[in-house]
Amino acid sequence: MTTFTYVPDRGFSKQSTPRNLIMQFGDGYSHRVSDGINAMNTLWNLSFSSRSLADAAAIISFFESNAGVTAFQWTPPDEATQYNVVCTAWSQVYESVATRTISATFERIYQT
């Protein structure tokens, strides 16, 4: 498995959503349980601002080669945990002749 080594800009966001099964009873009560052992969906919205053409091309090439299907490893800044993720969407802004800004969404996946 490859490792993504480019560092995103500060100010990125992390969204965590637990996946639960809910049994609704007729008297207004409900029962909730986690949906499996890996029931936490996690997304990171990242930005790579004002990158050189070479860096931007390398980042986009990495995303395209994995095509949102092949997982890679990534460690968020200031964390020690390395996650298996896929890049589910990316875009780029053509700032100037020499720079690009890339936005990307990483989704945590669970696999062996």
Tab-separated table of C-alpha atoms in Angstrom:
chain	number	residue	atom	x	y	z
A	1	MET	CA	0.000	0.000	0.000
A	2	THR	CA	1.351	3.433	-0.907
A	3	THR	CA	1.616	6.392	1.457
A	4	PHE	CA	0.427	9.928	0.696
A	5	THR	CA	3.142	12.270	1.976
A	6	TYR	CA	1.988	15.744	0.911
A	7	VAL	CA	1.030	17.970	3.845
A	8	PRO	CA	-2.318	19.780	3.564
A	9	ASP	CA	-2.908	23.377	4.606
A	10	ARG	CA	-3.869	24.129	8.187
A	11	GLY	CA	-7.578	24.575	8.739
A	12	PHE	CA	-8.654	21.260	7.206
A	13	SER	CA	-11.774	19.627	8.597
A	14	LYS	CA	-12.486	16.152	9.940
A	15	GLN	CA	-16.055	14.862	10.029
A	16	SER	CA	-16.945	11.728	12.003
A	17	THR	CA	-20.338	10.049	11.683
A	18	PRO	CA	-21.188	6.917	13.682
A	19	ARG	CA	-23.177	4.304	11.766
A	20	ASN	CA	-25.992	2.934	13.928
A	21	LEU	CA	-28.929	0.591	13.558
A	22	ILE	CA	-32.107	1.911	15.156
A	23	MET	CA	-35.112	-0.177	16.166
A	24	GLN	CA	-38.165	2.031	16.647
A	25	PHE	CA	-40.909	0.714	18.932
A	26	GLY	CA	-44.572	1.686	18.770
A	27	ASP	CA	-44.639	3.323	22.196
A	28	GLY	CA	-42.039	5.948	21.244
A	29	TYR	CA	-38.992	4.098	22.544
A	30	SER	CA	-36.065	3.170	20.356
A	31	HIS	CA	-33.058	0.884	20.675
A	32	ARG	CA	-29.715	1.813	19.069
A	33	VAL	CA	-26.666	-0.350	18.385
A	34	SER	CA	-23.477	0.188	16.409
A	35	ASP	CA	-23.587	-1.182	12.876
A	36	GLY	CA	-20.577	-3.499	13.051
A	37	ILE	CA	-17.148	-3.263	14.651
A	38	ASN	CA	-15.951	-0.468	12.325
A	39	ALA	CA	-18.998	1.751	12.589
A	40	MET	CA	-17.325	5.165	12.435
A	41	ASN	CA	-17.345	6.942	9.067
A	42	THR	CA	-14.620	9.591	8.880
A	43	LEU	CA	-14.022	12.199	6.164
A	44	TRP	CA	-11.295	14.821	5.890
A	45	ASN	CA	-11.706	17.860	3.634
A	46	LEU	CA	-8.230	19.022	2.668
A	47	SER	CA	-6.714	21.897	0.739
A	48	PHE	CA	-3.278	22.235	-0.824
A	49	SER	CA	-2.972	25.959	-1.618
A	50	SER	CA	-0.658	27.717	-4.060
A	51	ARG	CA	1.301	24.606	-5.000
A	52	SER	CA	3.839	24.691	-7.804
A	53	LEU	CA	2.816	23.114	-11.091
A	54	ALA	CA	5.089	20.136	-10.391
A	55	ASP	CA	3.656	19.509	-6.899
A	56	ALA	CA	0.074	19.995	-8.100
A	57	ALA	CA	0.632	17.579	-10.989
A	58	ALA	CA	2.142	14.990	-8.630
A	59	ILE	CA	-0.795	15.257	-6.184
A	60	ILE	CA	-3.403	15.013	-8.959
A	61	SER	CA	-1.525	12.110	-10.554
A	62	PHE	CA	-1.514	10.279	-7.210
A	63	PHE	CA	-5.292	10.724	-6.867
A	64	GLU	CA	-5.955	9.705	-10.476
A	65	SER	CA	-3.794	6.595	-10.220
A	66	ASN	CA	-5.794	5.424	-7.187
A	67	ALA	CA	-9.103	6.501	-8.822
A	68	GLY	CA	-11.062	6.541	-5.565
A	69	VAL	CA	-10.772	2.748	-5.421
A	70	THR	CA	-7.278	1.869	-4.267
A	71	ALA	CA	-6.573	2.676	-0.632
A	72	PHE	CA	-3.441	4.433	0.543
A	73	GLN	CA	-2.034	5.338	3.936
A	74	TRP	CA	-2.170	8.852	5.335
A	75	THR	CA	-1.256	10.415	8.674
A	76	PRO	CA	-3.022	13.707	9.468
A	77	PRO	CA	-0.769	16.525	10.696
A	78	ASP	CA	-0.242	16.507	14.476
A	79	GLU	CA	-1.527	12.925	14.787
A	80	ALA	CA	0.383	9.701	15.281
A	81	THR	CA	-2.305	7.446	13.810
A	82	GLN	CA	-1.936	6.352	10.217
A	83	TYR	CA	-5.242	5.703	8.426
A	84	ASN	CA	-6.186	3.706	5.360
A	85	VAL	CA	-8.078	6.130	3.132
A	86	VAL	CA	-9.350	6.657	-0.391
A	87	CYS	CA	-9.608	10.025	-2.090
A	88	THR	CA	-13.258	10.171	-3.115
A	89	ALA	CA	-13.206	13.602	-4.814
A	90	TRP	CA	-10.720	16.279	-5.783
A	91	SER	CA	-10.638	19.518	-7.726
A	92	GLN	CA	-8.110	22.153	-8.636
A	93	VAL	CA	-8.174	25.907	-9.059
A	94	TYR	CA	-5.862	27.418	-11.656
A	95	GLU	CA	-4.618	30.400	-9.605
A	96	SER	CA	-1.921	31.563	-11.958
A	97	VAL	CA	0.376	30.341	-14.669
A	98	ALA	CA	2.657	28.887	-11.984
A	99	THR	CA	0.377	27.754	-9.129
A	100	ARG	CA	-2.651	25.593	-8.424
A	101	THR	CA	-4.833	25.005	-5.369
A	102	ILE	CA	-6.167	21.490	-4.888
A	103	SER	CA	-9.114	20.468	-2.715
A	104	ALA	CA	-9.610	16.809	-1.820
A	105	THR	CA	-11.815	14.593	0.312
A	106	PHE	CA	-10.274	11.583	2.065
A	107	GLU	CA	-12.535	8.834	3.389
A	108	ARG	CA	-11.340	6.350	5.990
A	109	ILE	CA	-11.797	2.730	5.019
A	110	TYR	CA	-11.382	-0.473	6.959
A	111	GLN	CA	-9.518	-3.279	5.250
A	112	THR	CA	-6.726	-5.693	5.945
